[in-house]
Amino acid sequence: MHIAICDENIADRKQLERLLGRESDKRKNDTGVFYTDSFGQPEVLAKNPMPYDLFFIDLITDETDGLTFALSLCKFGVSAPIVLCSSSINYKEAASALSECPSNLLFLDKPIKTAELSAVLNQAVTIQQNRVPTIELRSEAGTFYVQEDDIVYAVSHDNCIDVHLKNGSKIPIISDIYNFYDEVAMYTHMILLTGNAMCNIVYVDKYTPFKVYLKDGTKLNSSPFALKDIKWAEKRYLAE
């Protein structure tokens, strides 16, 4: 498990590193080794947060406090558990005032006690094991992180693929349909129709050997060779 600590207080960062090191030794045969990176400035972590499986955050002196930074990570697409470590700011109380609080936020009081850290790690491991993985889409407009069923279909043209999302937006990425399908083939809802198109079985209304009709009215060319995959994906989806 890769862990990011983001705390302006260097003494607190070092203490948490030591505590996590001890927890790693105790858990290495169960949850695996903990690899920890420490950050004193949130903007550094914000540049590339997605590789991390768990975050510990406390920011009090910057314009962006810990809760605000955690919410920005969630908005960016982070679904990994985020532990807000309360010192002068009561993050749990502040989060309770939100109209909608992300389910991946956890809370821990400072000074950190071993038993309480162990308990929050157990919660974090459970969230991590059950969270839906995200798919990275890189375009000229930026990098976007979506879940499997955010993608309705994708079609290629020239050297690009247009990935159509359920919210109606379209993200162009530089790739070909085979490479993109290889990236998402682990997801059971995705079907490769032809060398130019793929779709998500969740949004399929009906199909023939040569066409797939989506629920939003979109028609995609298909191939008789894809029929077996379509029927297999449909059967597994209906069984979920």
XYZ file of N, CA and C in Angstrom:
720
model
N 0.847 -1.189 0.000
C 0.000 0.000 0.000
C 0.884 1.241 0.000
N 0.607 2.172 -0.903
C 1.371 3.416 -1.000
C 0.610 4.537 -0.288
N 1.276 5.141 0.672
C 0.643 6.129 1.549
C 1.300 7.495 1.369
N 0.474 8.539 1.312
C 0.976 9.910 1.256
C 0.616 10.626 2.558
N 1.622 11.242 3.174
C 1.405 12.088 4.340
C 1.581 13.534 3.894
N 0.594 14.371 4.159
C 0.701 15.793 3.816
C 0.422 16.601 5.074
N 1.489 17.130 5.661
C 1.395 17.836 6.940
C 2.501 18.892 6.974
N 2.140 20.122 7.337
C 3.133 21.202 7.375
C 4.103 21.048 8.538
N 3.705 20.301 9.563
C 4.527 20.120 10.759
C 5.474 18.942 10.551
N 6.762 19.237 10.401
C 7.731 18.185 10.084
C 7.846 17.158 11.212
N 7.701 17.601 12.468
C 7.778 16.663 13.593
C 6.615 15.680 13.546
N 5.418 16.175 13.205
C 4.255 15.296 13.102
C 4.414 14.319 11.934
N 4.991 14.799 10.826
C 5.221 13.907 9.687
C 6.156 12.768 10.082
N 7.247 13.109 10.760
C 8.223 12.093 11.144
C 7.632 11.092 12.132
N 6.818 11.595 13.061
C 6.197 10.688 14.033
C 5.255 9.713 13.331
N 4.447 10.239 12.397
C 3.514 9.374 11.687
C 4.254 8.359 10.816
N 5.356 8.777 10.221
C 6.174 7.838 9.443
C 6.634 6.671 10.319
N 7.083 6.992 11.540
C 7.556 5.941 12.452
C 6.414 5.001 12.839
N 5.256 5.587 13.144
C 4.110 4.771 13.536
C 3.640 3.877 12.390
N 3.630 4.420 11.187
C 3.228 3.623 10.026
C 4.250 2.534 9.725
N 5.523 2.823 9.994
C 6.559 1.807 9.818
C 6.333 0.616 10.729
N 5.955 0.896 11.984
C 5.675 -0.186 12.926
C 4.438 -0.980 12.492
N 3.406 -0.248 12.039
C 2.192 -0.920 11.560
C 2.503 -1.780 10.339
N 3.392 -1.284 9.485
C 3.777 -2.040 8.288
C 4.425 -3.359 8.674
N 5.294 -3.318 9.671
C 5.960 -4.540 10.123
C 4.942 -5.552 10.652
N 3.911 -5.050 11.353
C 2.908 -5.937 11.937
C 1.977 -6.518 10.883
N 1.763 -5.759 9.787
C 0.734 -6.132 8.815
C 1.289 -6.694 7.503
N 2.599 -6.800 7.353
C 3.164 -7.132 6.049
C 2.704 -8.487 5.515
N 2.332 -9.416 6.403
C 1.841 -10.717 5.947
C 0.343 -10.710 5.680
N -0.299 -9.590 5.985
C -1.751 -9.475 5.813
C -2.092 -8.475 4.712
N -1.856 -7.189 4.985
C -2.184 -6.148 4.010
C -0.995 -5.733 3.166
N 0.182 -6.274 3.453
C 1.365 -5.925 2.676
C 2.140 -4.776 3.295
N 3.270 -4.477 2.708
C 4.162 -3.430 3.226
C 3.582 -2.048 2.922
N 3.769 -1.114 3.857
C 3.381 0.280 3.641
C 4.578 1.057 3.095
N 4.400 1.704 1.968
C 5.413 2.591 1.400
C 4.923 4.019 1.582
N 5.709 4.835 2.259
C 5.239 6.166 2.654
C 6.052 7.277 2.017
N 5.352 8.281 1.466
C 5.963 9.512 0.978
C 5.396 10.668 1.787
N 6.258 11.613 2.164
C 5.831 12.754 2.978
C 5.920 14.054 2.190
N 4.927 14.911 2.402
C 4.857 16.201 1.726
C 4.562 17.298 2.752
N 5.300 18.394 2.644
C 5.037 19.537 3.508
C 4.158 20.571 2.833
N 4.002 20.456 1.512
C 3.211 21.413 0.746
C 2.172 20.677 -0.086
N 0.901 21.040 0.036
C -0.162 20.323 -0.675
C -0.060 20.428 -2.192
N 0.459 21.555 -2.701
C 0.532 21.723 -4.151
C 1.461 20.698 -4.799
N 2.448 20.204 -4.052
C 3.349 19.184 -4.593
C 2.608 17.855 -4.733
N 1.890 17.470 -3.704
C 1.105 16.236 -3.742
C -0.009 16.337 -4.789
N -0.591 17.519 -4.920
C -1.722 17.707 -5.842
C -1.347 17.469 -7.296
N -0.054 17.544 -7.605
C 0.375 17.341 -8.993
C 0.181 15.896 -9.447
N 0.268 14.935 -8.511
C 0.139 13.528 -8.902
C -0.342 12.686 -7.715
N -1.621 12.815 -7.345
C -2.107 12.086 -6.170
C -2.594 10.666 -6.464
N -2.852 10.344 -7.734
C -3.544 9.098 -8.042
C -2.785 7.813 -7.689
N -1.443 7.803 -7.667
C -0.765 6.534 -7.323
C -0.961 6.086 -5.874
N -1.486 6.950 -5.020
C -1.547 6.629 -3.593
C -2.846 5.905 -3.219
N -2.697 4.950 -2.310
C -3.826 4.142 -1.845
C -4.433 4.690 -0.558
N -3.739 5.624 0.078
C -4.188 6.156 1.361
C -3.494 7.490 1.615
N -4.229 8.435 2.214
C -3.687 9.766 2.513
C -3.895 10.084 3.995
N -2.884 10.731 4.604
C -3.009 11.332 5.928
C -2.744 12.824 5.750
N -3.707 13.667 6.151
C -3.611 15.100 5.853
C -3.913 15.934 7.089
N -3.091 16.960 7.305
C -3.396 18.018 8.276
C -2.709 19.290 7.805
N -3.494 20.277 7.433
C -2.975 21.567 6.968
C -3.719 22.665 7.711
N -2.979 23.529 8.397
C -3.636 24.559 9.205
C -3.113 25.964 8.948
N -1.893 26.099 8.414
C -1.319 27.441 8.270
C -1.451 27.989 6.852
N -1.748 27.109 5.889
C -1.877 27.546 4.504
C -3.295 28.068 4.270
N -3.496 28.754 3.154
C -4.839 29.232 2.801
C -5.797 28.054 2.617
N -5.259 26.922 2.178
C -6.068 25.723 1.998
C -5.913 24.819 3.214
N -6.997 24.650 4.004
C -6.896 23.772 5.170
C -7.030 22.318 4.724
N -6.869 21.397 5.668
C -6.858 19.982 5.342
C -8.137 19.484 4.700
N -9.288 19.921 5.223
C -10.561 19.473 4.665
C -10.748 19.996 3.252
N -10.432 21.263 3.030
C -10.556 21.841 1.692
C -9.678 21.112 0.694
N -8.458 20.776 1.124
C -7.552 20.057 0.243
C -8.073 18.645 -0.038
N -8.594 17.981 0.992
C -9.145 16.636 0.799
C -10.318 16.660 -0.185
N -11.166 17.663 -0.062
C -12.310 17.782 -0.981
C -11.844 18.033 -2.413
N -10.751 18.795 -2.561
C -10.221 19.045 -3.908
C -9.664 17.753 -4.513
N -9.066 16.900 -3.681
C -8.575 15.612 -4.163
C -9.740 14.736 -4.623
N -10.820 14.734 -3.853
C -12.003 13.945 -4.223
C -12.597 14.453 -5.528
N -12.657 15.762 -5.675
C -13.185 16.344 -6.912
C -12.318 15.981 -8.103
N -11.011 15.883 -7.884
C -10.069 15.527 -8.950
C -10.265 14.077 -9.403
N -10.805 13.244 -8.505
C -11.036 11.845 -8.857
C -10.480 10.844 -7.875
N -9.878 11.314 -6.785
C -9.322 10.406 -5.773
C -10.467 9.710 -5.036
N -10.446 8.390 -5.056
C -11.448 7.626 -4.311
C -10.811 6.819 -3.181
N -9.490 6.884 -3.075
C -8.780 6.205 -1.985
C -9.136 6.862 -0.656
N -9.041 6.134 0.457
C -9.358 6.722 1.764
C -8.416 7.866 2.129
N -8.999 8.912 2.715
C -8.251 10.097 3.152
C -8.497 10.284 4.641
N -7.435 10.207 5.433
C -7.539 10.384 6.884
C -7.165 11.820 7.222
N -8.106 12.560 7.796
C -7.851 13.932 8.242
C -7.453 13.890 9.710
N -6.244 14.348 9.983
C -5.681 14.293 11.337
C -5.921 15.630 12.034
N -6.770 15.628 13.034
C -7.190 16.863 13.684
C -6.212 17.306 14.758
N -5.735 18.552 14.614
C -4.923 19.181 15.655
C -5.690 20.419 16.121
N -5.431 21.572 15.504
C -6.178 22.777 15.894
C -7.518 22.889 15.165
N -7.704 22.096 14.109
C -8.970 22.093 13.368
C -9.682 20.773 13.625
N -10.948 20.863 14.031
C -11.757 19.660 14.228
C -12.376 19.289 12.874
N -11.669 18.447 12.123
C -12.121 18.111 10.767
C -13.439 17.341 10.761
N -13.631 16.490 11.748
C -14.867 15.710 11.790
C -16.074 16.617 11.951
N -15.944 17.604 12.813
C -17.028 18.561 13.018
C -17.249 19.407 11.770
N -16.157 19.835 11.141
C -16.272 20.645 9.924
C -16.909 19.843 8.793
N -16.551 18.575 8.676
C -17.099 17.741 7.611
C -18.581 17.458 7.830
N -18.992 17.386 9.094
C -20.407 17.105 9.394
C -21.319 18.249 8.959
N -20.731 19.435 8.766
C -21.525 20.584 8.332
C -21.707 20.639 6.814
N -21.006 19.752 6.097
C -21.122 19.725 4.638
C -22.463 19.137 4.224
N -22.999 19.630 3.122
C -24.263 19.083 2.621
C -24.072 17.648 2.133
N -22.875 17.350 1.644
C -22.555 15.996 1.204
C -21.085 15.729 1.486
N -20.835 14.760 2.358
C -19.462 14.447 2.749
C -19.004 13.177 2.027
N -17.862 13.215 1.359
C -17.372 12.016 0.666
C -17.226 10.832 1.620
N -17.591 9.657 1.157
C -17.575 8.470 2.016
C -16.167 7.958 2.292
N -15.165 8.468 1.563
C -13.792 7.988 1.767
C -13.017 8.827 2.779
N -13.676 9.775 3.466
C -13.008 10.574 4.492
C -13.064 9.860 5.842
N -11.909 9.782 6.503
C -11.800 9.227 7.848
C -11.146 10.266 8.745
N -11.214 10.055 10.047
C -10.747 11.085 10.972
C -9.912 10.469 12.096
N -8.880 11.226 12.490
C -7.950 10.766 13.518
C -7.471 11.977 14.301
N -7.491 11.871 15.614
C -7.067 12.989 16.460
C -5.566 12.942 16.724
N -4.979 14.136 16.827
C -3.596 14.274 17.288
C -3.608 14.642 18.765
N -2.607 14.257 19.532
C -1.498 13.378 19.140
C -2.009 11.970 18.831
N -1.402 11.362 17.834
C -1.883 10.079 17.334
C -1.501 8.957 18.290
N -2.507 8.173 18.663
C -2.287 7.014 19.533
C -2.251 5.745 18.677
N -1.399 4.818 19.067
C -1.185 3.603 18.276
C -2.482 2.837 18.033
N -3.288 2.669 19.050
C -4.527 1.904 18.919
C -5.500 2.585 17.956
N -5.569 3.917 18.037
C -6.484 4.659 17.156
C -5.989 4.641 15.718
N -4.662 4.706 15.530
C -4.103 4.606 14.185
C -4.395 3.231 13.602
N -4.242 2.192 14.392
C -4.501 0.836 13.923
C -5.955 0.676 13.502
N -6.858 1.279 14.283
C -8.291 1.184 13.971
C -8.630 1.903 12.677
N -8.052 3.084 12.464
C -8.352 3.832 11.243
C -7.725 3.163 10.033
N -6.589 2.486 10.231
C -5.979 1.723 9.137
C -6.874 0.549 8.725
N -7.519 -0.075 9.703
C -8.451 -1.158 9.388
C -9.611 -0.637 8.533
N -10.130 0.541 8.889
C -11.194 1.159 8.097
C -10.703 1.485 6.687
N -9.497 2.031 6.607
C -8.940 2.426 5.311
C -8.735 1.223 4.406
N -8.250 0.121 4.974
C -8.028 -1.092 4.184
C -9.355 -1.602 3.623
N -10.414 -1.555 4.427
C -11.733 -1.993 3.968
C -12.229 -1.130 2.811
N -12.074 0.195 2.939
C -12.476 1.100 1.857
C -11.662 0.818 0.609
N -10.358 0.650 0.789
C -9.462 0.417 -0.342
C -9.821 -0.860 -1.085
N -10.170 -1.901 -0.346
C -10.491 -3.190 -0.965
C -11.811 -3.155 -1.715
N -12.719 -2.265 -1.305
C -14.054 -2.226 -1.909
C -14.281 -1.075 -2.881
N -13.304 -0.203 -3.024
C -13.537 0.959 -3.875
C -13.481 0.584 -5.352
N -14.232 1.333 -6.145
C -14.285 1.098 -7.579
C -13.064 1.739 -8.225
N -12.276 0.980 -8.968
C -11.084 1.568 -9.595
C -11.451 2.591 -10.651
N -10.553 3.520 -10.896
C -10.796 4.560 -11.883
C -9.986 4.309 -13.144
N -10.458 4.880 -14.231
C -9.800 4.788 -15.530
C -9.249 6.167 -15.869
N -8.002 6.223 -16.265
C -7.369 7.495 -16.593
C -7.562 7.803 -18.072
N -8.079 9.001 -18.352
C -8.255 9.482 -19.717
C -7.408 10.735 -19.880
N -6.422 10.678 -20.759
C -5.538 11.827 -20.976
C -5.858 12.491 -22.310
N -6.177 13.763 -22.237
C -6.445 14.531 -23.451
C -5.636 15.816 -23.411
N -5.705 16.590 -24.472
C -4.989 17.864 -24.501
C -5.558 18.831 -23.471
N -6.812 18.613 -23.087
C -7.453 19.497 -22.104
C -7.080 19.145 -20.674
N -6.424 18.001 -20.477
C -6.048 17.593 -19.128
C -6.253 16.108 -18.934
N -6.079 15.657 -17.703
C -6.252 14.252 -17.355
C -7.526 14.102 -16.541
N -8.345 13.134 -16.929
C -9.622 12.908 -16.268
C -9.657 11.482 -15.737
N -10.326 11.301 -14.584
C -10.443 9.981 -13.986
C -11.922 9.633 -13.892
N -12.292 8.531 -14.507
C -13.692 8.118 -14.546
C -13.798 6.667 -14.103
N -14.997 6.258 -13.765
C -15.246 4.867 -13.431
C -15.790 4.141 -14.656
N -15.805 2.821 -14.580
C -16.182 2.007 -15.738
C -17.511 2.449 -16.352
N -18.533 2.597 -15.530
C -19.851 2.888 -16.070
C -20.090 4.367 -16.341
N -19.047 5.185 -16.189
C -19.113 6.558 -16.697
C -18.951 6.563 -18.220
N -18.322 5.510 -18.749
C -18.065 5.421 -20.192
C -19.234 4.717 -20.873
N -19.829 5.371 -21.866
C -20.936 4.785 -22.631
C -20.390 4.064 -23.866
N -19.571 4.769 -24.632
C -18.944 4.142 -25.794
C -17.750 4.970 -26.229
N -16.955 4.403 -27.133
C -15.791 5.104 -27.677
C -15.667 4.750 -29.155
N -15.363 5.754 -29.961
C -15.171 5.543 -31.397
C -13.873 6.217 -31.822
N -13.192 5.624 -32.796
C -11.921 6.181 -33.251
C -12.084 6.900 -34.578
N -11.232 7.887 -34.788
C -11.148 8.585 -36.058
C -9.758 9.195 -36.154
N -9.152 9.107 -37.329
C -7.779 9.573 -37.518
C -6.883 8.894 -36.472
N -6.173 9.699 -35.659
C -5.295 9.131 -34.631
C -5.859 9.328 -33.226
N -7.163 9.563 -33.153
C -7.780 9.862 -31.857
C -8.954 8.930 -31.576
N -9.351 8.919 -30.320
C -10.567 8.229 -29.898
C -11.427 9.235 -29.147
N -12.698 9.282 -29.470
C -13.647 10.078 -28.705
C -14.329 9.168 -27.697
N -14.102 9.439 -26.418
C -14.720 8.664 -25.347
C -15.954 9.423 -24.876
N -17.129 8.832 -25.064
C -18.395 9.466 -24.716
C -18.836 9.012 -23.326
N -19.124 9.975 -22.462
C -19.475 9.688 -21.074
C -20.972 9.812 -20.841
N -21.451 9.227 -19.748
C -22.880 9.215 -19.465
C -23.436 10.604 -19.145
N -22.554 11.536 -18.763
C -23.017 12.899 -18.492
C -23.160 13.727 -19.766
N -22.926 13.085 -20.919
C -23.083 13.771 -22.198
C -21.813 14.388 -22.737
N -20.747 14.384 -21.948
C -19.491 14.986 -22.404
C -18.698 14.006 -23.258
N -17.723 14.532 -23.970
C -16.879 13.738 -24.849
C -15.423 14.111 -24.604
N -14.578 13.113 -24.392
C -13.164 13.359 -24.134
C -12.344 12.737 -25.263
N -11.653 13.554 -26.051
C -10.792 13.001 -27.102
C -9.428 12.619 -26.533
N -8.987 11.405 -26.803
C -7.679 10.970 -26.342
C -6.878 10.463 -27.534
N -5.567 10.621 -27.461
C -4.697 10.168 -28.545
C -4.348 8.706 -28.313
N -4.968 7.831 -29.073
C -4.754 6.398 -28.956
C -5.483 5.738 -30.116
N -5.442 4.407 -30.169
C -6.303 3.688 -31.105
C -7.209 2.772 -30.295
N -8.250 2.257 -30.920
C -9.285 1.540 -30.182
C -8.745 0.276 -29.529
N -7.756 -0.368 -30.161
C -7.219 -1.607 -29.592
C -6.419 -1.329 -28.327
N -5.600 -0.283 -28.346
C -4.819 0.064 -27.150
C -5.736 0.491 -26.012
N -6.754 1.273 -26.343
C -7.672 1.727 -25.298
C -8.450 0.540 -24.718
N -8.880 -0.360 -25.582
C -9.603 -1.526 -25.083
C -8.706 -2.379 -24.175
N -7.434 -2.510 -24.534
C -6.499 -3.263 -23.689
C -6.426 -2.660 -22.286
N -6.563 -1.333 -22.195
C -6.482 -0.655 -20.902
C -7.710 -0.911 -20.045
N -8.854 -1.148 -20.690
C -10.109 -1.316 -19.934
C -10.678 -2.717 -20.022
N -9.963 -3.641 -20.660
C -10.476 -5.002 -20.868
C -10.733 -5.734 -19.553
N -10.074 -5.298 -18.468
C -10.275 -5.922 -17.163
C -11.688 -5.670 -16.642
N -12.348 -4.641 -17.185
C -13.701 -4.305 -16.749
C -14.701 -5.124 -17.558
N -15.612 -5.796 -16.875
C -16.473 -6.783 -17.527
C -17.562 -6.182 -18.403
N -17.805 -4.875 -18.296
C -18.887 -4.271 -19.075
C -18.443 -3.801 -20.458
N -17.144 -3.798 -20.714
C -16.630 -3.236 -21.956
C -16.560 -4.280 -23.071
N -17.022 -3.895 -24.269
C -17.053 -4.802 -25.405
C -16.388 -4.139 -26.610
N -15.474 -4.844 -27.241
C -14.865 -4.371 -28.488
C -15.757 -4.825 -29.633
N -16.304 -3.855 -30.396
C -17.242 -4.163 -31.474
C -16.542 -4.330 -32.818
N -15.690 -3.377 -33.137
C -14.922 -3.390 -34.385
C -13.570 -2.741 -34.109
N -12.783 -2.561 -35.154
C -11.515 -1.857 -35.009
C -11.680 -0.372 -34.829
N -12.940 0.102 -34.819
C -13.206 1.534 -34.666
C -14.159 1.864 -33.529
N -14.691 0.858 -32.848
C -15.710 1.160 -31.836
C -15.732 0.133 -30.717
N -16.088 0.602 -29.537
C -16.344 -0.245 -28.381
C -17.463 0.396 -27.578
N -18.100 -0.378 -26.717
C -19.196 0.183 -25.926
C -19.309 -0.531 -24.591
N -20.189 0.017 -23.745
C -20.453 -0.516 -22.419
C -21.800 -1.248 -22.480
N -21.823 -2.512 -22.089
C -23.039 -3.317 -22.172
C -24.182 -2.719 -21.365
N -23.874 -1.929 -20.342
C -24.903 -1.315 -19.506
C -25.827 -0.426 -20.338
N -25.299 0.162 -21.409
C -26.064 1.124 -22.196
C -26.569 0.551 -23.518
N -26.438 -0.760 -23.693
C -26.915 -1.388 -24.932
C -28.414 -1.672 -24.828
N -29.159 -1.252 -25.839
C -30.598 -1.498 -25.899
C -30.882 -2.790 -26.664
N -30.309 -2.908 -27.860
C -30.471 -4.119 -28.663
C -29.302 -4.224 -29.632
N -29.189 -5.375 -30.275
C -28.063 -5.551 -31.191
C -28.410 -6.580 -32.267
N -27.706 -6.462 -33.391
C -27.777 -7.411 -34.494
C -26.337 -7.817 -34.808
N -26.120 -8.720 -35.735
C -24.734 -9.076 -36.059
C -23.898 -7.911 -36.582
N -24.567 -6.851 -37.082
C -23.805 -5.765 -37.682
C -24.039 -4.393 -37.031
N -24.922 -4.307 -36.060
C -25.216 -3.026 -35.423
C -25.467 -3.223 -33.930
N -25.079 -2.220 -33.158
C -25.436 -2.157 -31.746
C -26.180 -0.846 -31.519
N -27.347 -0.933 -30.886
C -28.185 0.237 -30.632
C -28.135 0.548 -29.138
N -27.708 1.755 -28.819
C -27.612 2.153 -27.419
C -28.909 2.803 -26.947
N -29.077 2.871 -25.646
C -30.307 3.402 -25.059
C -30.521 4.880 -25.351
N -29.450 5.601 -25.674
C -29.594 7.023 -25.984
C -29.857 7.266 -27.471
N -30.025 6.189 -28.243
C -30.300 6.323 -29.655
C -29.087 6.199 -30.557
N -27.908 6.137 -29.984
C -26.682 6.003 -30.777
C -26.630 4.628 -31.448
N -26.222 4.608 -32.729
C -26.032 3.348 -33.457
C -24.548 3.176 -33.758
N -24.021 2.012 -33.429
C -22.618 1.713 -33.658
C -22.488 0.501 -34.570
N -21.518 0.573 -35.467
C -21.227 -0.588 -36.292
C -20.627 -1.688 -35.430
N -21.012 -2.929 -35.730
C -20.486 -4.064 -34.993
C -20.060 -5.141 -35.984
N -19.585 -6.243 -35.455
C -19.121 -7.348 -36.278
C -19.733 -8.646 -35.760
N -20.046 -9.581 -36.651
C -20.559 -10.879 -36.182
C -19.608 -11.567 -35.210
N -18.319 -11.263 -35.325
C -17.339 -11.870 -34.424
C -17.472 -11.339 -32.995
N -18.156 -10.188 -32.839
C -18.334 -9.605 -31.509
C -19.573 -10.134 -30.804
N -20.429 -10.868 -31.519
C -21.688 -11.332 -30.928
C -21.467 -12.170 -29.671
N -20.504 -13.061 -29.715
C -20.234 -13.915 -28.561
C -19.864 -13.082 -27.340
N -19.015 -12.063 -27.546
C -18.596 -11.202 -26.442
C -19.760 -10.376 -25.919
N -20.621 -9.900 -26.826
C -21.788 -9.115 -26.408
C -22.717 -9.967 -25.537
N -23.002 -11.181 -25.985
C -23.911 -12.060 -25.244
C -23.313 -12.459 -23.903
N -21.992 -12.696 -23.880
C -21.331 -13.062 -22.627
C -21.389 -11.911 -21.636
N -21.105 -10.675 -22.109
C -21.130 -9.490 -21.244
C -22.558 -9.234 -20.764
N -23.522 -9.409 -21.647
C -24.926 -9.196 -21.275
C -25.367 -10.177 -20.202
N -25.005 -11.436 -20.364
C -25.386 -12.468 -19.384
C -24.765 -12.174 -18.023
N -23.508 -11.787 -18.023
C -22.853 -11.511 -16.731
C -23.417 -10.252 -16.091
N -23.720 -9.241 -16.906
C -24.286 -8.001 -16.372
C -25.660 -8.256 -15.747
N -26.505 -9.037 -16.417
C -27.845 -9.325 -15.888
C -27.778 -10.156 -14.619
N -26.695 -10.892 -14.447
C -26.539 -11.727 -13.251
C -26.006 -10.948 -12.060
N -25.533 -9.736 -12.279
C -24.947 -8.945 -11.178
C -26.009 -8.534 -10.170
